[in-house]
Amino acid sequence: MDFRALQVDNGDSGYSAAVKTLPMSVLGGGGVLVKIAYSSLNYKDALAVTGKGKIIRQFPLIPGIDFAGEVLESDSHDFAPGQQVILTGWGVGERFNGGLAEYARVKPEWLVPLPVGLDARQAMAVGTAGLTAMLCVMALERHGVTPDCGEVVVSGASGGVGSIALAVLAQLGYRAVAVSGKPELTPWLIELGASSVLLRDSIAAAARPLESEQYAGAIDTCGSSILAGLLPRIRYGGCVAACGLAAGFDLNTTVMPFILRGVTLAGVDSVMCPLPRRNEAWQRIARDLPLSLLDRLSREIGLTQVEDECQRMAAGGAKGRVVVRMEG
Ligand code: NDP
């Protein structure tokens, strides 16, 4: 039996991504065979498909760091044929064949049952980006940043992580300030739940070691000058959940916010996040993300459109989430 997949190669003729028909044998044996209904596009996928980032560790490889679908075969007691599952992270789409395909074969310990209340399409409208957004919200909560503490900033607000973070924060009663490089998207960001929108440049502008205390916390998807601009503006005892590097992986800052205001810089990783926290985050998503907003922040494409979308995303042009439908 054959299946359709996007495959990335890096041979003599250079870096390329193409939709191909592949034999099932490329997926290997054992584990859990999943018929994929939907995958999604995350920043990392954009870098992997375009070759703009060193994401893929062996070639040729099927990219796609997440998927949702139905178990067809399983050698694990934890998953049975017919069960709906989600996969995000664990190096899938980087070191192992990924989700931009009709089928995937993965280790059972990488799978999470589809939470009650979400279907496969909704789960991928959330995807790795939405899981990460929820892990960031949970990090803020663990560090005592509650809605009554004050405003929380979300950078890279128009992107996947940012847009879902805004929707969740607003639903939980936070005043969420969106930081975006796309002023034309202000009405959409407000619709998702932003209480106000700041231009990216106003945060990135060189900040003093300590600015006036403005925000109780932040979810930063950008790193570099944006994260450096946020830290001096965080209130006493506040927290920044840092998960991304859309602006760069550097961080030029001072220790002043940490040692004079007790600010916490909390790193957030979704790839190797332990299962109990993952499951908790998916349960929280099913509970705390208004599903009506998922339709407003996501759109659907087919496998043949993935490459063009990835070019746009890698150039900073994301708006919300892109779901990739496998059938049809
Ligand atoms: P998207 O491509 O969906 O969104 C990224 C957003 O970042 C853009 O929409 C834009 O928002 C902003 N941006 C783009 N370029 C720049 C730039 N040069 N300077 C500042 N901001 C920029 O990406 P995701 O939401 O999927 O991911 C966001 C980040 O989070 C990425 O770095 C990704 O690698 C990381 N990530 C980390 C995870 C983890 O486990 N730690 C998991 C998932 C994502 P705007 O125009 O509104 O400013």
mmCIF file of C-alpha atoms and ligand atoms in Angstrom:
data_model
loop_
_atom_site.group_PDB
_atom_site.id
_atom_site.type_symbol
_atom_site.label_atom_id
_atom_site.label_comp_id
_atom_site.label_asym_id
_atom_site.label_seq_id
_atom_site.Cartn_x
_atom_site.Cartn_y
_atom_site.Cartn_z
ATOM 1 C CA MET A 1 0.000 0.000 0.000
ATOM 2 C CA ASP A 2 1.192 3.531 -0.819
ATOM 3 C CA PHE A 3 0.380 6.870 0.812
ATOM 4 C CA ARG A 4 0.717 10.587 0.056
ATOM 5 C CA ALA A 5 3.145 12.725 2.006
ATOM 6 C CA LEU A 6 5.198 15.869 1.780
ATOM 7 C CA GLN A 7 8.833 14.841 1.706
ATOM 8 C CA VAL A 8 11.838 17.101 2.241
ATOM 9 C CA ASP A 9 15.187 16.215 0.717
ATOM 10 C CA ASN A 10 18.586 17.851 0.672
ATOM 11 C CA GLY A 11 20.531 16.159 -2.108
ATOM 12 C CA ASP A 12 22.849 17.170 -4.938
ATOM 13 C CA SER A 13 20.130 19.343 -6.489
ATOM 14 C CA GLY A 14 19.660 21.278 -3.220
ATOM 15 C CA TYR A 15 16.938 21.583 -0.572
ATOM 16 C CA SER A 16 13.475 20.617 -1.825
ATOM 17 C CA ALA A 17 9.979 19.767 -0.575
ATOM 18 C CA ALA A 18 7.473 17.881 -2.752
ATOM 19 C CA VAL A 19 4.231 15.931 -2.351
ATOM 20 C CA LYS A 20 5.038 12.304 -3.202
ATOM 21 C CA THR A 21 3.488 8.854 -3.167
ATOM 22 C CA LEU A 22 5.568 6.695 -0.853
ATOM 23 C CA PRO A 23 5.479 2.995 0.115
ATOM 24 C CA MET A 24 4.287 2.223 3.662
ATOM 25 C CA SER A 25 7.681 0.614 4.286
ATOM 26 C CA VAL A 26 9.266 4.090 4.765
ATOM 27 C CA LEU A 27 7.355 4.292 8.061
ATOM 28 C CA GLY A 28 9.074 1.194 9.456
ATOM 29 C CA GLY A 29 7.318 -1.295 11.735
ATOM 30 C CA GLY A 30 5.978 -1.637 15.260
ATOM 31 C CA GLY A 31 4.523 1.037 17.504
ATOM 32 C CA VAL A 32 1.205 2.634 16.590
ATOM 33 C CA LEU A 33 0.045 3.208 13.012
ATOM 34 C CA VAL A 34 -2.179 6.293 12.765
ATOM 35 C CA LYS A 35 -4.356 7.353 9.841
ATOM 36 C CA ILE A 36 -3.859 11.105 9.948
ATOM 37 C CA ALA A 37 -6.924 13.306 9.510
ATOM 38 C CA TYR A 38 -5.231 16.683 10.068
ATOM 39 C CA SER A 39 -1.796 18.140 10.670
ATOM 40 C CA SER A 40 -0.974 21.830 11.157
ATOM 41 C CA LEU A 41 1.700 24.389 10.329
ATOM 42 C CA ASN A 42 3.887 25.733 13.101
ATOM 43 C CA TYR A 43 6.861 28.094 12.877
ATOM 44 C CA LYS A 44 9.197 25.106 13.084
ATOM 45 C CA ASP A 45 7.432 23.439 10.138
ATOM 46 C CA ALA A 46 7.893 26.624 8.121
ATOM 47 C CA LEU A 47 11.637 26.543 8.832
ATOM 48 C CA ALA A 48 11.803 22.796 8.071
ATOM 49 C CA VAL A 49 9.896 22.944 4.779
ATOM 50 C CA THR A 50 11.664 26.053 3.440
ATOM 51 C CA GLY A 51 15.097 25.057 4.751
ATOM 52 C CA LYS A 52 15.405 28.451 6.496
ATOM 53 C CA GLY A 53 16.210 26.700 9.776
ATOM 54 C CA LYS A 54 18.179 23.564 10.549
ATOM 55 C CA ILE A 55 15.209 21.576 11.831
ATOM 56 C CA ILE A 56 15.377 18.318 9.878
ATOM 57 C CA ARG A 57 18.146 16.052 11.104
ATOM 58 C CA GLN A 58 18.060 13.324 8.448
ATOM 59 C CA PHE A 59 17.026 13.305 4.793
ATOM 60 C CA PRO A 60 14.742 12.464 3.150
ATOM 61 C CA LEU A 61 12.112 13.076 5.842
ATOM 62 C CA ILE A 62 8.386 13.761 6.102
ATOM 63 C CA PRO A 63 8.049 17.066 8.034
ATOM 64 C CA GLY A 64 5.140 17.992 10.318
ATOM 65 C CA ILE A 65 5.611 18.279 14.079
ATOM 66 C CA ASP A 66 2.012 17.452 14.957
ATOM 67 C CA PHE A 67 -1.029 15.487 13.802
ATOM 68 C CA ALA A 68 -4.413 14.141 14.876
ATOM 69 C CA GLY A 69 -6.020 10.971 13.601
ATOM 70 C CA GLU A 70 -7.259 7.447 14.234
ATOM 71 C CA VAL A 71 -5.266 4.433 15.427
ATOM 72 C CA LEU A 72 -5.224 1.648 12.800
ATOM 73 C CA GLU A 73 -2.729 -0.775 14.364
ATOM 74 C CA SER A 74 -1.165 -0.812 17.816
ATOM 75 C CA ASP A 75 1.289 -3.028 19.662
ATOM 76 C CA SER A 76 0.522 -1.140 22.896
ATOM 77 C CA HIS A 77 -2.192 -1.867 25.466
ATOM 78 C CA ASP A 78 -2.623 1.903 25.883
ATOM 79 C CA PHE A 79 -4.033 2.472 22.380
ATOM 80 C CA ALA A 80 -6.552 0.397 20.432
ATOM 81 C CA PRO A 81 -7.614 0.547 16.778
ATOM 82 C CA GLY A 82 -10.348 3.119 16.300
ATOM 83 C CA GLN A 83 -9.084 5.418 19.061
ATOM 84 C CA GLN A 84 -8.620 9.125 18.239
ATOM 85 C CA VAL A 85 -5.182 10.473 19.170
ATOM 86 C CA ILE A 86 -2.985 13.582 19.013
ATOM 87 C CA LEU A 87 0.765 13.817 18.634
ATOM 88 C CA THR A 88 2.911 16.908 19.167
ATOM 89 C CA GLY A 89 6.687 17.124 19.482
ATOM 90 C CA TRP A 90 9.114 14.371 20.557
ATOM 91 C CA GLY A 91 11.279 15.096 17.477
ATOM 92 C CA VAL A 92 8.570 13.919 15.074
ATOM 93 C CA GLY A 93 8.945 15.912 11.840
ATOM 94 C CA GLU A 94 12.562 16.646 12.850
ATOM 95 C CA ARG A 95 14.307 13.296 13.450
ATOM 96 C CA PHE A 96 11.382 10.983 12.708
ATOM 97 C CA ASN A 97 8.872 11.012 9.835
ATOM 98 C CA GLY A 98 6.109 13.469 10.710
ATOM 99 C CA GLY A 99 2.516 14.512 10.314
ATOM 100 C CA LEU A 100 2.353 16.035 6.820
ATOM 101 C CA ALA A 101 1.286 12.655 5.461
ATOM 102 C CA GLU A 102 -1.727 10.364 5.296
ATOM 103 C CA TYR A 103 -0.147 7.912 7.774
ATOM 104 C CA ALA A 104 2.429 7.945 10.581
ATOM 105 C CA ARG A 105 3.921 5.197 12.707
ATOM 106 C CA VAL A 106 5.031 6.407 16.146
ATOM 107 C CA LYS A 107 5.884 5.277 19.660
ATOM 108 C CA PRO A 108 2.792 4.844 21.859
ATOM 109 C CA GLU A 109 4.311 6.979 24.632
ATOM 110 C CA TRP A 110 4.293 9.967 22.263
ATOM 111 C CA LEU A 111 0.506 9.889 21.810
ATOM 112 C CA VAL A 112 -2.192 11.666 23.796
ATOM 113 C CA PRO A 113 -5.853 10.591 23.573
ATOM 114 C CA LEU A 114 -8.005 13.219 21.865
ATOM 115 C CA PRO A 115 -9.574 15.134 24.776
ATOM 116 C CA VAL A 116 -13.346 14.969 25.161
ATOM 117 C CA GLY A 117 -14.807 18.127 23.639
ATOM 118 C CA LEU A 118 -12.364 18.426 20.730
ATOM 119 C CA ASP A 119 -12.492 16.781 17.297
ATOM 120 C CA ALA A 120 -9.378 16.068 15.210
ATOM 121 C CA ARG A 121 -9.667 19.281 13.198
ATOM 122 C CA GLN A 122 -10.098 21.416 16.308
ATOM 123 C CA ALA A 123 -7.164 19.635 17.937
ATOM 124 C CA MET A 124 -4.936 20.634 15.030
ATOM 125 C CA ALA A 125 -6.357 24.163 14.915
ATOM 126 C CA VAL A 126 -4.828 24.217 18.407
ATOM 127 C CA GLY A 127 -1.793 22.052 17.529
ATOM 128 C CA THR A 128 1.705 22.480 18.931
ATOM 129 C CA ALA A 129 1.267 26.263 18.955
ATOM 130 C CA GLY A 130 -1.886 26.117 21.071
ATOM 131 C CA LEU A 131 -0.442 23.514 23.426
ATOM 132 C CA THR A 132 2.546 25.807 23.923
ATOM 133 C CA ALA A 133 0.277 28.795 24.535
ATOM 134 C CA MET A 134 -1.528 26.822 27.259
ATOM 135 C CA LEU A 135 1.781 25.666 28.796
ATOM 136 C CA CYS A 136 2.770 29.354 28.960
ATOM 137 C CA VAL A 137 -0.503 30.293 30.681
ATOM 138 C CA MET A 138 0.040 27.445 33.164
ATOM 139 C CA ALA A 139 3.607 28.714 33.812
ATOM 140 C CA LEU A 140 2.238 32.182 34.619
ATOM 141 C CA GLU A 141 -0.330 30.633 36.967
ATOM 142 C CA ARG A 142 2.366 28.563 38.736
ATOM 143 C CA HIS A 143 4.276 31.785 39.342
ATOM 144 C CA GLY A 144 1.272 33.523 40.862
ATOM 145 C CA VAL A 145 0.277 35.718 37.908
ATOM 146 C CA THR A 146 -3.510 35.741 38.226
ATOM 147 C CA PRO A 147 -6.038 37.972 36.414
ATOM 148 C CA ASP A 148 -6.206 40.409 39.339
ATOM 149 C CA CYS A 149 -2.427 41.043 39.211
ATOM 150 C CA GLY A 150 -2.615 43.305 36.147
ATOM 151 C CA GLU A 151 -2.092 43.218 32.407
ATOM 152 C CA VAL A 152 -0.280 40.360 30.655
ATOM 153 C CA VAL A 153 1.562 41.014 27.373
ATOM 154 C CA VAL A 154 1.572 38.537 24.470
ATOM 155 C CA SER A 155 4.246 39.056 21.804
ATOM 156 C CA GLY A 156 4.070 37.693 18.257
ATOM 157 C CA ALA A 157 0.332 38.083 18.845
ATOM 158 C CA SER A 158 -0.788 37.433 15.276
ATOM 159 C CA GLY A 159 1.010 34.050 15.151
ATOM 160 C CA GLY A 160 -0.214 30.630 16.233
ATOM 161 C CA VAL A 161 1.043 30.690 19.818
ATOM 162 C CA GLY A 162 0.188 34.371 20.248
ATOM 163 C CA SER A 163 -3.374 34.233 18.921
ATOM 164 C CA ILE A 164 -4.331 31.215 21.037
ATOM 165 C CA ALA A 165 -2.653 32.718 24.107
ATOM 166 C CA LEU A 166 -4.775 35.860 23.690
ATOM 167 C CA ALA A 167 -7.985 33.821 23.392
ATOM 168 C CA VAL A 168 -7.215 31.703 26.471
ATOM 169 C CA LEU A 169 -6.058 34.629 28.630
ATOM 170 C CA ALA A 170 -9.166 36.657 27.787
ATOM 171 C CA GLN A 171 -11.423 33.687 28.542
ATOM 172 C CA LEU A 172 -9.725 33.287 31.942
ATOM 173 C CA GLY A 173 -10.353 36.954 32.761
ATOM 174 C CA TYR A 174 -6.893 38.417 32.130
ATOM 175 C CA ARG A 175 -6.408 41.764 30.390
ATOM 176 C CA ALA A 176 -4.140 40.645 27.552
ATOM 177 C CA VAL A 177 -2.083 43.255 25.691
ATOM 178 C CA ALA A 178 -1.158 42.100 22.180
ATOM 179 C CA VAL A 179 2.241 43.071 20.781
ATOM 180 C CA SER A 180 2.262 42.790 17.000
ATOM 181 C CA GLY A 181 4.142 43.971 13.948
ATOM 182 C CA LYS A 182 0.864 44.008 11.988
ATOM 183 C CA PRO A 183 -1.212 47.093 12.927
ATOM 184 C CA GLU A 184 -3.743 46.169 10.211
ATOM 185 C CA LEU A 185 -4.724 43.131 12.301
ATOM 186 C CA THR A 186 -5.740 45.213 15.356
ATOM 187 C CA PRO A 187 -9.524 44.584 14.957
ATOM 188 C CA TRP A 188 -8.919 40.806 14.647
ATOM 189 C CA LEU A 189 -6.612 40.756 17.707
ATOM 190 C CA ILE A 190 -9.260 42.633 19.727
ATOM 191 C CA GLU A 191 -11.892 40.145 18.524
ATOM 192 C CA LEU A 192 -9.717 37.272 19.786
ATOM 193 C CA GLY A 193 -9.571 38.879 23.228
ATOM 194 C CA ALA A 194 -6.782 41.500 23.289
ATOM 195 C CA SER A 195 -7.635 44.409 25.567
ATOM 196 C CA SER A 196 -5.263 46.627 23.565
ATOM 197 C CA VAL A 197 -2.613 46.320 20.847
ATOM 198 C CA LEU A 198 0.935 47.697 20.936
ATOM 199 C CA LEU A 199 3.259 47.960 17.982
ATOM 200 C CA ARG A 200 6.223 45.611 18.160
ATOM 201 C CA ASP A 201 8.696 48.489 17.714
ATOM 202 C CA SER A 202 7.490 50.245 20.869
ATOM 203 C CA ILE A 203 8.548 47.236 22.969
ATOM 204 C CA ALA A 204 11.700 46.402 21.025
ATOM 205 C CA ALA A 205 13.082 49.955 21.315
ATOM 206 C CA ALA A 206 16.132 49.920 23.575
ATOM 207 C CA ALA A 207 14.864 49.752 27.132
ATOM 208 C CA ARG A 208 16.686 50.929 30.262
ATOM 209 C CA PRO A 209 17.613 48.159 32.736
ATOM 210 C CA LEU A 210 14.395 49.018 34.577
ATOM 211 C CA GLU A 211 11.419 50.835 33.049
ATOM 212 C CA SER A 212 8.206 51.724 34.898
ATOM 213 C CA GLU A 213 6.386 48.625 36.176
ATOM 214 C CA GLN A 214 3.622 48.058 33.625
ATOM 215 C CA TYR A 215 2.777 44.379 33.229
ATOM 216 C CA ALA A 216 2.111 41.548 35.675
ATOM 217 C CA GLY A 217 3.447 39.020 33.191
ATOM 218 C CA ALA A 218 4.153 38.189 29.588
ATOM 219 C CA ILE A 219 4.053 35.343 27.097
ATOM 220 C CA ASP A 220 6.969 35.896 24.752
ATOM 221 C CA THR A 221 7.187 34.082 21.419
ATOM 222 C CA CYS A 222 9.856 36.362 19.947
ATOM 223 C CA GLY A 223 13.030 36.365 22.073
ATOM 224 C CA SER A 224 15.818 38.829 21.192
ATOM 225 C CA SER A 225 14.971 42.579 21.411
ATOM 226 C CA ILE A 226 11.295 41.901 22.218
ATOM 227 C CA LEU A 227 12.048 39.767 25.284
ATOM 228 C CA ALA A 228 14.794 42.242 26.258
ATOM 229 C CA GLY A 229 12.213 45.024 25.982
ATOM 230 C CA LEU A 230 9.590 43.195 28.039
ATOM 231 C CA LEU A 231 11.690 42.206 31.071
ATOM 232 C CA PRO A 232 12.344 45.785 32.359
ATOM 233 C CA ARG A 233 8.596 46.533 32.136
ATOM 234 C CA ILE A 234 7.428 43.607 34.323
ATOM 235 C CA ARG A 235 6.017 44.467 37.730
ATOM 236 C CA TYR A 236 7.509 43.365 41.030
ATOM 237 C CA GLY A 237 7.153 39.566 41.436
ATOM 238 C CA GLY A 238 5.924 39.071 37.875
ATOM 239 C CA CYS A 239 6.794 36.378 35.370
ATOM 240 C CA VAL A 240 7.636 36.087 31.679
ATOM 241 C CA ALA A 241 6.923 32.725 30.032
ATOM 242 C CA ALA A 242 9.427 32.536 27.170
ATOM 243 C CA CYS A 243 8.785 29.978 24.433
ATOM 244 C CA GLY A 244 9.938 31.389 21.118
ATOM 245 C CA LEU A 245 12.560 33.005 18.937
ATOM 246 C CA ALA A 246 10.621 34.583 16.056
ATOM 247 C CA ALA A 247 12.779 37.718 16.406
ATOM 248 C CA GLY A 248 15.998 35.819 17.191
ATOM 249 C CA PHE A 249 17.572 33.497 19.744
ATOM 250 C CA ASP A 250 19.817 36.127 21.318
ATOM 251 C CA LEU A 251 18.968 37.901 24.573
ATOM 252 C CA ASN A 252 20.851 41.055 25.495
ATOM 253 C CA THR A 253 19.592 42.161 28.903
ATOM 254 C CA THR A 254 20.606 42.869 32.511
ATOM 255 C CA VAL A 255 19.939 41.064 35.784
ATOM 256 C CA MET A 256 18.130 44.115 37.233
ATOM 257 C CA PRO A 257 14.523 42.881 36.727
ATOM 258 C CA PHE A 258 15.473 39.586 38.421
ATOM 259 C CA ILE A 259 17.407 40.907 41.409
ATOM 260 C CA LEU A 260 15.507 44.149 42.120
ATOM 261 C CA ARG A 261 11.956 43.132 41.178
ATOM 262 C CA GLY A 262 12.042 39.366 41.707
ATOM 263 C CA VAL A 263 10.889 38.810 38.134
ATOM 264 C CA THR A 264 10.924 35.181 36.951
ATOM 265 C CA LEU A 265 11.925 34.162 33.436
ATOM 266 C CA ALA A 266 10.142 30.835 32.948
ATOM 267 C CA GLY A 267 11.239 28.749 29.983
ATOM 268 C CA VAL A 268 8.496 26.774 28.247
ATOM 269 C CA ASP A 269 9.106 23.729 26.046
ATOM 270 C CA SER A 270 6.386 21.650 24.415
ATOM 271 C CA VAL A 271 8.577 19.129 22.565
ATOM 272 C CA MET A 272 9.793 17.030 25.501
ATOM 273 C CA CYS A 273 7.134 18.213 27.974
ATOM 274 C CA PRO A 274 6.305 15.270 30.291
ATOM 275 C CA LEU A 275 3.032 13.434 29.669
ATOM 276 C CA PRO A 276 1.155 14.462 32.857
ATOM 277 C CA ARG A 277 1.644 18.176 32.110
ATOM 278 C CA ARG A 278 0.777 17.609 28.423
ATOM 279 C CA ASN A 279 -2.442 15.839 29.340
ATOM 280 C CA GLU A 280 -3.304 18.590 31.811
ATOM 281 C CA ALA A 281 -2.653 21.243 29.144
ATOM 282 C CA TRP A 282 -4.934 19.472 26.616
ATOM 283 C CA GLN A 283 -7.680 19.179 29.253
ATOM 284 C CA ARG A 284 -7.299 22.890 29.998
ATOM 285 C CA ILE A 285 -7.477 23.704 26.262
ATOM 286 C CA ALA A 286 -10.730 21.757 25.938
ATOM 287 C CA ARG A 287 -12.073 23.718 28.915
ATOM 288 C CA ASP A 288 -10.588 27.228 28.603
ATOM 289 C CA LEU A 289 -10.325 27.943 24.867
ATOM 290 C CA PRO A 290 -13.607 29.163 23.354
ATOM 291 C CA LEU A 291 -14.088 26.841 20.376
ATOM 292 C CA SER A 292 -16.004 29.535 18.473
ATOM 293 C CA LEU A 293 -12.763 31.555 18.390
ATOM 294 C CA LEU A 294 -10.861 28.594 16.908
ATOM 295 C CA ASP A 295 -12.829 29.093 13.690
ATOM 296 C CA ARG A 296 -11.917 32.795 13.698
ATOM 297 C CA LEU A 297 -8.222 32.107 14.115
ATOM 298 C CA SER A 298 -7.691 29.069 11.877
ATOM 299 C CA ARG A 299 -8.101 28.111 8.232
ATOM 300 C CA GLU A 300 -7.711 24.886 6.315
ATOM 301 C CA ILE A 301 -5.435 23.997 3.380
ATOM 302 C CA GLY A 302 -4.416 20.822 1.497
ATOM 303 C CA LEU A 303 -1.009 19.153 1.322
ATOM 304 C CA THR A 304 -0.142 20.797 -2.024
ATOM 305 C CA GLN A 305 -0.493 24.285 -0.494
ATOM 306 C CA VAL A 306 1.869 23.645 2.421
ATOM 307 C CA GLU A 307 5.042 24.887 0.743
ATOM 308 C CA ASP A 308 3.598 28.315 -0.174
ATOM 309 C CA GLU A 309 2.149 28.738 3.323
ATOM 310 C CA CYS A 310 5.503 27.853 4.880
ATOM 311 C CA GLN A 311 7.272 30.504 2.784
ATOM 312 C CA ARG A 312 4.809 33.112 4.084
ATOM 313 C CA MET A 313 5.157 31.983 7.704
ATOM 314 C CA ALA A 314 8.948 31.878 7.587
ATOM 315 C CA ALA A 315 8.855 35.489 6.392
ATOM 316 C CA GLY A 316 6.855 36.520 9.505
ATOM 317 C CA GLY A 317 3.497 36.618 7.716
ATOM 318 C CA ALA A 318 1.479 34.311 9.984
ATOM 319 C CA LYS A 319 -2.113 35.087 10.912
ATOM 320 C CA GLY A 320 -3.473 32.584 13.414
ATOM 321 C CA ARG A 321 -3.326 28.870 12.689
ATOM 322 C CA VAL A 322 -3.211 26.834 9.483
ATOM 323 C CA VAL A 323 -4.716 23.336 9.555
ATOM 324 C CA VAL A 324 -3.645 20.815 6.891
ATOM 325 C CA ARG A 325 -6.366 18.400 5.767
ATOM 326 C CA MET A 326 -5.072 15.021 4.612
ATOM 327 C CA GLU A 327 -8.082 13.686 2.723
ATOM 328 C CA GLY A 328 -9.189 15.047 -0.634
HETATM 329 P P1 NDP B 1 3.987 31.867 13.756
HETATM 330 O O1 NDP B 1 4.793 31.867 12.516
HETATM 331 O O2 NDP B 1 2.577 31.402 13.714
HETATM 332 O O3 NDP B 1 3.966 33.333 14.398
HETATM 333 C C1 NDP B 1 5.143 34.030 14.674
HETATM 334 C C2 NDP B 1 4.808 35.478 14.936
HETATM 335 O O4 NDP B 1 5.979 36.121 15.417
HETATM 336 C C3 NDP B 1 4.422 36.250 13.688
HETATM 337 O O5 NDP B 1 3.069 36.183 13.359
HETATM 338 C C4 NDP B 1 4.804 37.663 14.091
HETATM 339 O O6 NDP B 1 3.764 38.217 14.893
HETATM 340 C C5 NDP B 1 6.000 37.448 15.003
HETATM 341 N N1 NDP B 1 7.245 37.687 14.270
HETATM 342 C C6 NDP B 1 7.619 37.178 13.093
HETATM 343 N N2 NDP B 1 8.818 37.641 12.720
HETATM 344 C C7 NDP B 1 9.221 38.446 13.705
HETATM 345 C C8 NDP B 1 10.373 39.236 13.912
HETATM 346 N N3 NDP B 1 11.361 39.290 13.032
HETATM 347 N N4 NDP B 1 10.453 39.945 15.046
HETATM 348 C C9 NDP B 1 9.464 39.880 15.951
HETATM 349 N N5 NDP B 1 8.348 39.159 15.802
HETATM 350 C C10 NDP B 1 8.225 38.455 14.686
HETATM 351 O O7 NDP B 1 4.815 31.020 14.822
HETATM 352 P P2 NDP B 1 4.274 30.178 16.087
HETATM 353 O O8 NDP B 1 3.266 30.990 16.790
HETATM 354 O O9 NDP B 1 3.993 28.801 15.661
HETATM 355 O O10 NDP B 1 5.616 30.149 16.963
HETATM 356 C C11 NDP B 1 6.083 31.347 17.577
HETATM 357 C C12 NDP B 1 7.433 31.084 18.207
HETATM 358 O O11 NDP B 1 7.285 30.137 19.270
HETATM 359 C C13 NDP B 1 8.462 30.502 17.254
HETATM 360 O O12 NDP B 1 9.741 31.019 17.532
HETATM 361 C C14 NDP B 1 8.434 29.024 17.562
HETATM 362 O O13 NDP B 1 9.642 28.386 17.262
HETATM 363 C C15 NDP B 1 8.163 29.055 19.057
HETATM 364 N N6 NDP B 1 7.539 27.842 19.535
HETATM 365 C C16 NDP B 1 8.137 27.207 20.584
HETATM 366 C C17 NDP B 1 7.606 26.076 21.103
HETATM 367 C C18 NDP B 1 8.245 25.462 22.297
HETATM 368 O O14 NDP B 1 7.965 24.289 22.589
HETATM 369 N N7 NDP B 1 9.067 26.199 23.018
HETATM 370 C C19 NDP B 1 6.443 25.416 20.484
HETATM 371 C C20 NDP B 1 5.805 26.227 19.445
HETATM 372 C C21 NDP B 1 6.380 27.381 18.985
HETATM 373 P P3 NDP B 1 3.406 39.797 14.849
HETATM 374 O O15 NDP B 1 3.522 40.212 13.403
HETATM 375 O O16 NDP B 1 2.010 39.835 15.359
HETATM 376 O O17 NDP B 1 4.392 40.474 15.714
#
